[in-house]
Structures are given as structure tokens and as C-alpha cells.
Short mmCIF file of C-alpha atoms and ligand atoms in Angstrom, two decimals:
data_model
loop_
_atom_site.label_atom_id
_atom_site.label_comp_id
_atom_site.label_asym_id
_atom_site.label_seq_id
_atom_site.Cartn_x
_atom_site.Cartn_y
_atom_site.Cartn_z
CA MET A 4 96.55 85.66 122.86
CA ASN A 5 97.29 89.35 123.31
CA GLU A 6 99.08 88.62 126.55
CA SER A 7 102.39 90.22 127.24
CA LEU A 8 105.29 87.85 126.60
CA LEU A 9 108.27 89.98 127.55
CA THR A 10 108.30 93.21 129.53
CA LEU A 11 111.04 95.75 130.13
CA GLU A 12 110.61 98.20 133.00
CA ASN A 13 112.98 101.17 133.34
CA VAL A 14 115.84 99.09 131.98
CA GLU A 15 119.28 100.68 131.95
CA LYS A 16 122.62 99.47 130.69
CA HIS A 17 125.62 101.63 131.40
CA PHE A 18 129.11 100.58 130.34
CA ALA A 19 132.04 101.78 132.42
CA GLN A 20 134.66 103.52 130.29
CA SER A 21 138.20 102.59 131.08
CA SER A 22 140.05 105.56 132.49
CA GLY A 23 143.77 105.54 131.98
CA PHE A 24 146.55 105.91 134.55
CA LEU A 25 146.19 109.27 136.36
CA LYS A 26 143.16 110.09 134.21
CA PRO A 27 139.93 110.93 136.03
CA ALA A 28 137.24 108.24 135.92
CA ALA A 29 135.25 108.79 132.74
CA GLU A 30 131.47 109.03 132.70
CA PRO A 31 129.90 105.67 131.81
CA VAL A 32 128.44 105.09 128.35
CA ARG A 33 124.68 105.23 128.82
CA ALA A 34 123.76 102.82 126.02
CA VAL A 35 120.25 102.07 127.34
CA ASN A 36 118.88 104.71 129.62
CA GLY A 37 115.63 103.58 131.23
CA ILE A 38 113.40 101.96 128.63
CA SER A 39 110.01 100.39 129.24
CA LEU A 40 108.39 98.21 126.61
CA THR A 41 105.89 95.37 126.44
CA ILE A 42 106.17 92.74 123.73
CA THR A 43 102.77 91.17 123.19
CA GLU A 44 102.48 87.49 122.28
CA GLY A 45 101.76 86.89 118.60
CA GLU A 46 102.72 90.43 117.57
CA THR A 47 105.71 91.91 115.80
CA THR A 48 107.16 94.77 117.81
CA ALA A 49 109.70 96.93 116.03
CA LEU A 50 112.52 98.85 117.70
CA VAL A 51 113.77 101.59 115.42
CA GLY A 52 116.47 104.24 115.67
CA GLU A 53 119.75 105.50 114.28
CA SER A 54 123.01 103.64 114.70
CA GLY A 55 124.39 103.95 118.23
CA CYS A 56 121.03 104.57 119.94
CA GLY A 57 121.22 101.33 121.94
CA LYS A 58 119.24 98.82 119.85
CA SER A 59 121.78 95.99 119.94
CA THR A 60 122.36 96.58 123.64
CA ALA A 61 118.59 96.18 124.15
CA ALA A 62 118.66 92.94 122.12
CA LYS A 63 121.52 91.59 124.23
CA LEU A 64 119.66 92.48 127.43
CA ILE A 65 116.49 90.74 126.25
CA THR A 66 118.37 87.59 125.29
CA SER A 67 120.30 87.70 128.59
CA ALA A 68 123.65 87.96 126.82
CA ILE A 69 124.34 90.88 129.17
CA THR A 70 122.72 91.89 132.47
CA PRO A 71 120.97 95.24 133.07
CA SER A 72 122.54 97.92 135.28
CA ALA A 73 119.05 98.75 136.56
CA GLY A 74 115.40 97.91 135.90
CA THR A 75 113.70 94.59 135.25
CA ILE A 76 113.15 92.35 132.25
CA THR A 77 110.56 89.62 132.68
CA LEU A 78 109.36 86.79 130.46
CA ARG A 79 106.07 84.97 130.90
CA THR A 80 107.06 81.32 130.63
CA ARG A 81 105.10 78.55 128.88
CA ASP A 82 103.59 77.49 132.20
CA GLY A 83 102.54 81.04 133.02
CA ASN A 84 105.29 81.87 135.51
CA ILE A 85 107.18 85.15 135.46
CA LEU A 86 110.91 84.75 134.83
CA ASP A 87 113.33 87.51 135.81
CA VAL A 88 115.50 87.53 132.68
CA GLY A 89 117.90 90.14 134.04
CA SER A 90 119.16 87.96 136.87
CA LEU A 91 119.65 84.65 135.03
CA ARG A 92 122.96 82.83 135.30
CA GLY A 93 124.41 79.58 133.96
CA ARG A 94 121.89 76.85 133.20
CA ALA A 95 118.87 79.08 133.81
CA ARG A 96 120.20 81.50 131.21
CA LYS A 97 120.72 78.67 128.74
CA ALA A 98 117.14 77.55 129.37
CA LEU A 99 115.94 81.03 128.35
CA TRP A 100 117.43 80.44 124.89
CA ARG A 101 114.80 77.78 124.26
CA ASP A 102 112.24 80.57 124.47
CA VAL A 103 114.14 83.54 123.11
CA GLN A 104 116.37 83.33 120.04
CA LEU A 105 118.46 86.00 118.34
CA ILE A 106 118.97 86.41 114.59
CA PHE A 107 121.97 88.52 113.65
CA GLN A 108 122.50 91.12 110.98
CA ASP A 109 125.41 89.62 109.15
CA PRO A 110 124.62 86.26 107.56
CA PHE A 111 128.29 86.00 106.53
CA SER A 112 130.01 86.16 109.91
CA SER A 113 127.28 84.55 112.02
CA LEU A 114 127.66 81.08 110.48
CA ASN A 115 130.71 78.92 111.18
CA PRO A 116 132.37 78.42 107.76
CA ARG A 117 133.79 75.05 108.79
CA MET A 118 130.43 73.51 109.62
CA THR A 119 127.96 72.11 107.09
CA VAL A 120 124.47 73.54 107.04
CA ARG A 121 123.24 70.33 108.63
CA GLN A 122 125.71 70.72 111.50
CA ILE A 123 124.85 74.41 111.92
CA ILE A 124 121.10 73.85 112.15
CA ALA A 125 121.47 70.66 114.21
CA GLU A 126 123.79 72.31 116.76
CA PRO A 127 121.01 73.75 118.96
CA LEU A 128 119.14 70.41 118.71
CA ARG A 129 122.18 68.71 120.19
CA ASN A 130 122.95 71.47 122.71
CA PHE A 131 119.46 71.35 124.13
CA ASN A 132 119.26 67.57 123.88
CA ILE A 133 116.23 67.83 121.60
CA ALA A 134 117.33 65.34 118.94
CA HIS A 135 120.42 63.49 117.70
CA GLY A 136 121.51 61.50 114.64
CA LYS A 137 118.89 60.56 112.08
CA GLU A 138 116.12 62.25 114.04
CA ALA A 139 118.08 65.53 114.06
CA THR A 140 118.74 65.24 110.32
CA ASP A 141 115.02 64.81 109.67
CA ILE A 142 114.28 67.94 111.73
CA VAL A 143 116.99 69.85 109.83
CA ALA A 144 115.39 68.82 106.53
CA ASP A 145 112.00 69.97 107.77
CA LEU A 146 113.39 73.30 109.00
CA MET A 147 115.22 73.90 105.69
CA ASP A 148 112.02 73.21 103.82
CA ARG A 149 110.14 75.67 106.05
CA VAL A 150 112.58 78.51 105.41
CA GLY A 151 112.73 77.90 101.65
CA LEU A 152 116.00 75.99 101.35
CA GLN A 153 116.54 72.70 99.51
CA PRO A 154 117.08 69.99 102.16
CA GLY A 155 119.29 68.24 99.57
CA THR A 156 121.91 70.97 100.10
CA MET A 157 122.41 70.31 103.81
CA SER A 158 125.88 68.84 103.44
CA ARG A 159 127.21 72.00 101.82
CA TYR A 160 129.14 74.72 103.64
CA PRO A 161 127.87 78.30 104.13
CA HIS A 162 130.14 79.74 101.41
CA ALA A 163 128.11 77.87 98.80
CA PHE A 164 125.03 80.00 99.63
CA SER A 165 124.00 83.57 98.81
CA GLY A 166 123.44 86.24 101.48
CA GLY A 167 119.68 85.70 101.49
CA GLN A 168 120.10 81.91 101.70
CA ARG A 169 122.55 82.28 104.56
CA GLN A 170 120.05 84.41 106.44
CA ARG A 171 117.53 81.59 105.88
CA ILE A 172 120.06 79.18 107.42
CA GLY A 173 120.35 81.51 110.43
CA ILE A 174 116.57 81.59 110.72
CA ALA A 175 116.32 77.77 110.54
CA ARG A 176 118.94 77.51 113.28
CA ALA A 177 117.01 79.95 115.47
CA LEU A 178 113.77 78.04 114.91
CA ALA A 179 115.31 74.65 115.75
CA VAL A 180 114.56 75.04 119.48
CA LYS A 181 110.94 76.13 118.78
CA PRO A 182 111.40 79.55 120.41
CA ARG A 183 108.46 81.73 121.35
CA LEU A 184 110.22 85.06 120.85
CA VAL A 185 112.58 85.73 117.95
CA VAL A 186 114.70 88.86 118.21
CA GLY A 187 116.07 89.98 114.84
CA ASP A 188 118.87 92.54 115.19
CA GLU A 189 118.92 94.27 111.78
CA PRO A 190 118.14 90.90 110.16
CA VAL A 191 117.73 92.30 106.64
CA SER A 192 120.07 95.31 106.74
CA ALA A 193 122.92 93.50 104.98
CA LEU A 194 120.68 92.27 102.15
CA ASP A 195 119.64 93.78 98.81
CA VAL A 196 116.19 95.34 98.83
CA SER A 197 114.48 92.51 96.92
CA VAL A 198 116.14 89.79 99.01
CA ALA A 199 115.28 91.72 102.18
CA ALA A 200 111.63 91.78 101.10
CA GLN A 201 111.67 87.99 100.62
CA ILE A 202 113.13 87.46 104.09
CA LEU A 203 110.53 89.80 105.63
CA ASN A 204 107.81 87.77 103.86
CA LEU A 205 109.33 84.61 105.26
CA PHE A 206 109.17 86.09 108.79
CA GLN A 207 105.48 86.86 108.21
CA SER A 208 104.57 83.37 107.04
CA LEU A 209 106.59 81.68 109.81
CA LYS A 210 104.85 83.87 112.35
CA LYS A 211 101.48 82.66 111.12
CA ASP A 212 102.48 78.99 110.86
CA LEU A 213 104.41 78.74 114.12
CA GLY A 214 102.66 81.35 116.26
CA LEU A 215 105.88 83.30 116.79
CA THR A 216 106.38 86.67 118.45
CA TYR A 217 109.02 88.99 117.00
CA LEU A 218 111.11 91.89 118.11
CA LEU A 219 112.33 93.39 114.85
CA ILE A 220 115.24 95.77 115.33
CA THR A 221 116.19 98.09 112.49
CA HIS A 222 117.58 101.54 111.71
CA ASP A 223 115.26 101.69 108.70
CA LEU A 224 111.60 102.58 109.33
CA SER A 225 110.58 101.44 105.85
CA VAL A 226 111.42 97.85 106.87
CA VAL A 227 108.79 97.81 109.61
CA ARG A 228 105.91 99.42 107.73
CA HIS A 229 104.42 96.16 106.48
CA SER A 230 105.83 93.77 109.05
CA ALA A 231 105.32 95.33 112.48
CA ASP A 232 102.17 95.65 114.58
CA ARG A 233 103.74 98.20 116.93
CA VAL A 234 106.78 100.43 116.66
CA ALA A 235 109.00 101.82 119.42
CA VAL A 236 111.35 104.62 118.35
CA MET A 237 114.65 104.91 120.22
CA TYR A 238 116.89 107.93 120.53
CA LEU A 239 120.11 107.90 122.59
CA GLY A 240 119.10 105.08 124.88
CA ASN A 241 115.50 106.21 125.38
CA ILE A 242 112.21 105.23 123.81
CA VAL A 243 110.85 108.55 122.58
CA GLU A 244 107.64 107.28 120.98
CA GLU A 245 105.66 104.06 120.76
CA ASN A 246 102.42 103.30 118.99
CA THR A 247 100.69 100.96 116.56
CA THR A 248 102.44 100.98 113.20
CA ALA A 249 99.39 102.49 111.50
CA SER A 250 99.09 105.38 113.99
CA LEU A 251 102.81 106.05 114.09
CA PHE A 252 103.09 106.28 110.31
CA LYS A 253 99.90 108.31 109.98
CA SER A 254 100.41 110.69 112.84
CA PRO A 255 103.86 110.77 114.41
CA ARG A 256 103.80 112.78 117.63
CA HIS A 257 107.53 113.07 118.34
CA PRO A 258 109.56 115.39 116.10
CA TYR A 259 112.24 112.71 115.82
CA THR A 260 109.71 110.15 114.53
CA GLN A 261 108.43 112.77 112.11
CA ALA A 262 111.97 113.33 110.81
CA LEU A 263 112.64 109.58 110.46
CA LEU A 264 109.35 109.12 108.61
CA SER A 265 110.01 111.95 106.26
CA ALA A 266 113.01 110.00 104.96
CA VAL A 267 110.77 107.02 104.10
CA PRO A 268 109.31 107.18 100.61
CA SER A 269 105.58 106.52 100.82
CA GLN A 270 102.16 107.51 99.54
CA ASP A 271 101.21 109.38 102.74
CA ASN A 272 104.09 111.78 102.87
CA GLN A 273 104.33 112.73 99.20
CA ASP A 274 102.79 116.13 99.86
CA LYS A 275 104.40 116.69 103.25
CA PRO A 276 107.53 118.81 103.57
CA ARG A 277 110.68 116.74 103.99
CA ILE A 278 112.33 117.23 107.35
CA VAL A 279 116.05 116.81 107.26
CA LEU A 280 117.71 116.15 110.59
CA THR A 281 120.49 118.62 111.18
CA GLY A 282 123.49 117.84 113.32
CA GLU A 283 125.00 114.53 114.24
CA ILE A 284 123.37 112.18 116.69
CA ALA A 285 125.10 112.86 120.02
CA SER A 286 127.16 110.11 121.59
CA ALA A 287 125.92 107.84 124.36
CA ARG A 288 129.14 108.89 126.11
CA ASN A 289 127.91 112.46 126.33
CA ILE A 290 124.11 112.73 126.27
CA PRO A 291 122.78 116.32 126.06
CA THR A 292 121.02 117.72 129.14
CA GLY A 293 117.26 118.20 129.04
CA CYS A 294 115.60 116.37 126.16
CA PRO A 295 118.39 114.35 124.48
CA PHE A 296 116.94 115.30 121.09
CA HIS A 297 116.76 119.08 121.70
CA PRO A 298 119.96 120.06 119.81
CA ARG A 299 118.45 118.61 116.60
CA CYS A 300 114.83 119.55 117.21
CA ALA A 301 113.20 122.35 115.23
CA TYR A 302 110.60 122.85 117.95
CA ALA A 303 112.91 122.96 121.00
CA THR A 304 112.02 125.46 123.75
CA ASP A 305 113.91 126.55 126.88
CA LEU A 306 112.16 123.82 128.83
CA CYS A 307 113.51 121.19 126.38
CA ARG A 308 117.05 122.43 126.95
CA THR A 309 116.87 121.98 130.71
CA THR A 310 114.35 119.28 131.54
CA ALA A 311 114.10 115.77 130.11
CA PRO A 312 110.52 114.87 129.20
CA THR A 313 109.08 111.68 130.64
CA VAL A 314 107.25 109.11 128.53
CA GLU A 315 103.53 109.85 128.75
CA ALA A 316 100.56 107.85 127.49
CA LEU A 317 98.61 109.74 124.82
CA PRO A 318 94.81 110.09 124.93
CA MET A 319 94.56 108.71 121.38
CA GLY A 320 96.80 105.72 122.21
CA GLY A 321 100.55 105.28 122.18
CA ARG A 322 103.23 106.96 124.28
CA VAL A 323 105.56 109.89 123.65
CA ALA A 324 108.41 111.61 125.49
CA CYS A 325 108.11 115.21 124.34
CA HIS A 326 107.17 118.52 126.03
CA THR A 327 105.32 119.69 122.92
CA PRO A 328 104.17 116.65 120.94
CA LEU A 329 103.02 117.24 117.39
CA GLU A 330 99.32 117.57 116.77
CA PHE A 331 97.29 114.39 116.29
CA MET A 332 96.16 113.94 112.67
CA PRO A 333 93.03 111.81 112.53
N1 ADP B 29 130.40 96.73 125.43
C1 ADP B 29 130.34 98.05 125.28
N2 ADP B 29 131.21 98.85 125.95
C2 ADP B 29 131.14 100.20 125.81
N3 ADP B 29 130.26 100.84 125.04
C3 ADP B 29 129.38 100.10 124.34
C4 ADP B 29 129.37 98.67 124.43
N4 ADP B 29 128.38 98.19 123.62
C5 ADP B 29 127.80 99.27 123.06
N5 ADP B 29 128.40 100.42 123.49
C6 ADP B 29 128.03 101.80 123.13
O1 ADP B 29 126.65 101.93 123.44
C7 ADP B 29 125.99 102.72 122.46
C8 ADP B 29 124.85 101.92 121.85
O2 ADP B 29 125.39 100.85 121.08
P1 ADP B 29 124.47 99.76 120.34
O3 ADP B 29 123.53 99.17 121.33
O4 ADP B 29 125.36 98.83 119.61
O5 ADP B 29 123.65 100.68 119.33
P2 ADP B 29 122.87 100.31 117.96
O6 ADP B 29 122.69 98.82 117.91
O7 ADP B 29 121.58 101.06 118.05
O8 ADP B 29 123.72 100.82 116.84
C9 ADP B 29 127.06 103.13 121.46
O9 ADP B 29 127.53 104.42 121.82
C10 ADP B 29 128.13 102.08 121.65
O10 ADP B 29 129.40 102.61 121.32
MG1 MG B 30 123.20 97.49 116.40
#
């Protein structure tokens, strides 16, 4: 335990923008701009940031749906080898999906409406030649039971289920291959608060029972408070702060983290002044010079306007990319 399962080192993903006839070549969209992150086995790592900061691009890179423009992504395999996720093609890429599974945000569009729940959950069993026929049906029943669905409803179609139930179907499908890492891209964002809480509880109990590792991606810091061990905060394609959940909530060091936290209702920040972010998040098509956050930062100095800070390890643990990190609050 406590070994790294998946590691990103200086990973970039830039998308070329189509430039029209006689138009000059446009700058690429820098969706992910050099992120480093270690996902430790058995832990829940959260990746948090506003819409457009590159979270889904990071999820696609990790699951090898797209390849990085630069940097390396490595997975420690079951037999202890190091797999270069970024360079996988064809069958090798498919093999990765036995280890790494993605759960999507929208439980309505991610399930094929013309397939029964049994067919949906059994599909990966068939694709990976894990089980067929009666054996597959028994596994489907077991998986449905695990995620809190009635196995007796397996011949129904997705439309017969609520949003929360559909997300449970998506989870059962992801678990069918017995993955080691489950990446949830905004897995509860489309759900009502109470249903979202039930799904987060389900993630917790599955993690314990099955020894899973999670990367939980969300724009909402309040989602990760009770479910994540560590939190990485993203801003415009960069990780600006990373720490244990407890330290990050107690003593944010990056002004952006502080601003995100101040929007989360909690006991700790009742007496703290609320920081409202001014200005729109810039676009990944046109990232500000210097620190990407400086146009919205209340503490920005001349240095911040000209020079991008690098991510530095903090003496009290965690990492931050800021020229003037906030004081540590013990
Ligand atoms: N295939 C693509 N081609 C061009 N730009 C893209 C593509 N995918 C994402 N982007 C851009 O990259 C940035 C990050 O997007 P995304 O990773 O979806 O962010 P998030 O999931 O945090 O909302 C956005 O500006 C988005 O418009
Ligand atoms: Mg997204």
C-alpha cells in the first residue's frame, strides 16, 4: 500500500486550432500545460477547478483516450512493471482499460438507451473475454447488488431508472473489469445534492470493499471534502496547489484555493471573510503571461505579472505555484 499507482510528469496537451483560408495559424489551445501528479494506490485523489481548466482533458490523457503533446504518464501494473500510458496504441491501449476505468458525468447520455441494463453491464465482460452467457449474467447480478440496484431489474432499459440509479449502472459497468483505478469525471455533478451524497457514499464503501483507487474530478470543492485523501487544484491547465484534504481545507496556500474554499459553506470558514473571485476565468486559447491567475488575484505583484511561478514543495507538506503563498495556519 501507499505505492504510487499512476504518475503524471510535466504532462501537456495542446490542441491545434484550425486556421481558416488566408488566416494566420492560430495559437494552440493549451488545455493541459505541464502538470505533475502522483495518484497513490488505495487513496482518493481529487482534481478540482473551474470549468475549462483542463480537468476532462486530464481524465482523457490518464485513460489513454488521447495522447499527450509532451510529458509522461506511467502506470504501475499488477506485476510491478511501469507502463507508459501516453504511448499506448491498439490492443495495448485496450488492455489499459482493464486497469483504468472512466465514469462520466451524465448518466443520461452515457448509457445506450437501446441496451438492457444486463447488456450494458455485461458488455465489458464480453469485450475483455471475462465471461459470457449465464456466467456473465451472474456477475451482472452480483455487480448490481454491490452498487445498490435490484438484480431483478436487469432486463429493463436505462429510461426506467432515475439519474442516481443510472449513475449506479455506470459504476457497475466500470467495475465489471475489476479496475484498479477509477476516474470519475464530475460523476455527481448532474445529480441532486442528496442523491450525489448517496453516490459518494457508494464510492467510499466500494473503495473499502474492492481496494480501489480513485481520481475524483469535480468543479465543486465541497464534493471532495469528505471523500478525498488529497486534493490537486487546477487553474488554466496548471496544478496551482496540492495537499492533503485536511491541510488544504484548513490552510490553503494559493489565493485561488482560498477563493474556491470561501465559496464552500463549512464550519471552518464561518468567521472568515468571503473572497469573491472577480473577472472571468481566462481562456485556454489565450493564457495570461506571468502567473495565469494574476488578473484575478488580490495579492498580485509586478513579478506575478511577468513571471510564471513554478510548483514548489512546501516545508509543511504539499505543493504550491505562487510567488507569495498565503501564510500557513497551524
Ligand atoms: N478537442 C479539443 N479541441 C480543442 N480544444 C479543446 C478540446 N478539448 C478541450 N478543449 C479546450 O481545452 C480547455 C479545457 O477543456 P476541458 O478539459 O474540457 O476542461 P474542464 O473539464 O475542466 O471543463 C477548454 O478551453 C476547451 O475548450
Ligand atoms: Mg470537464
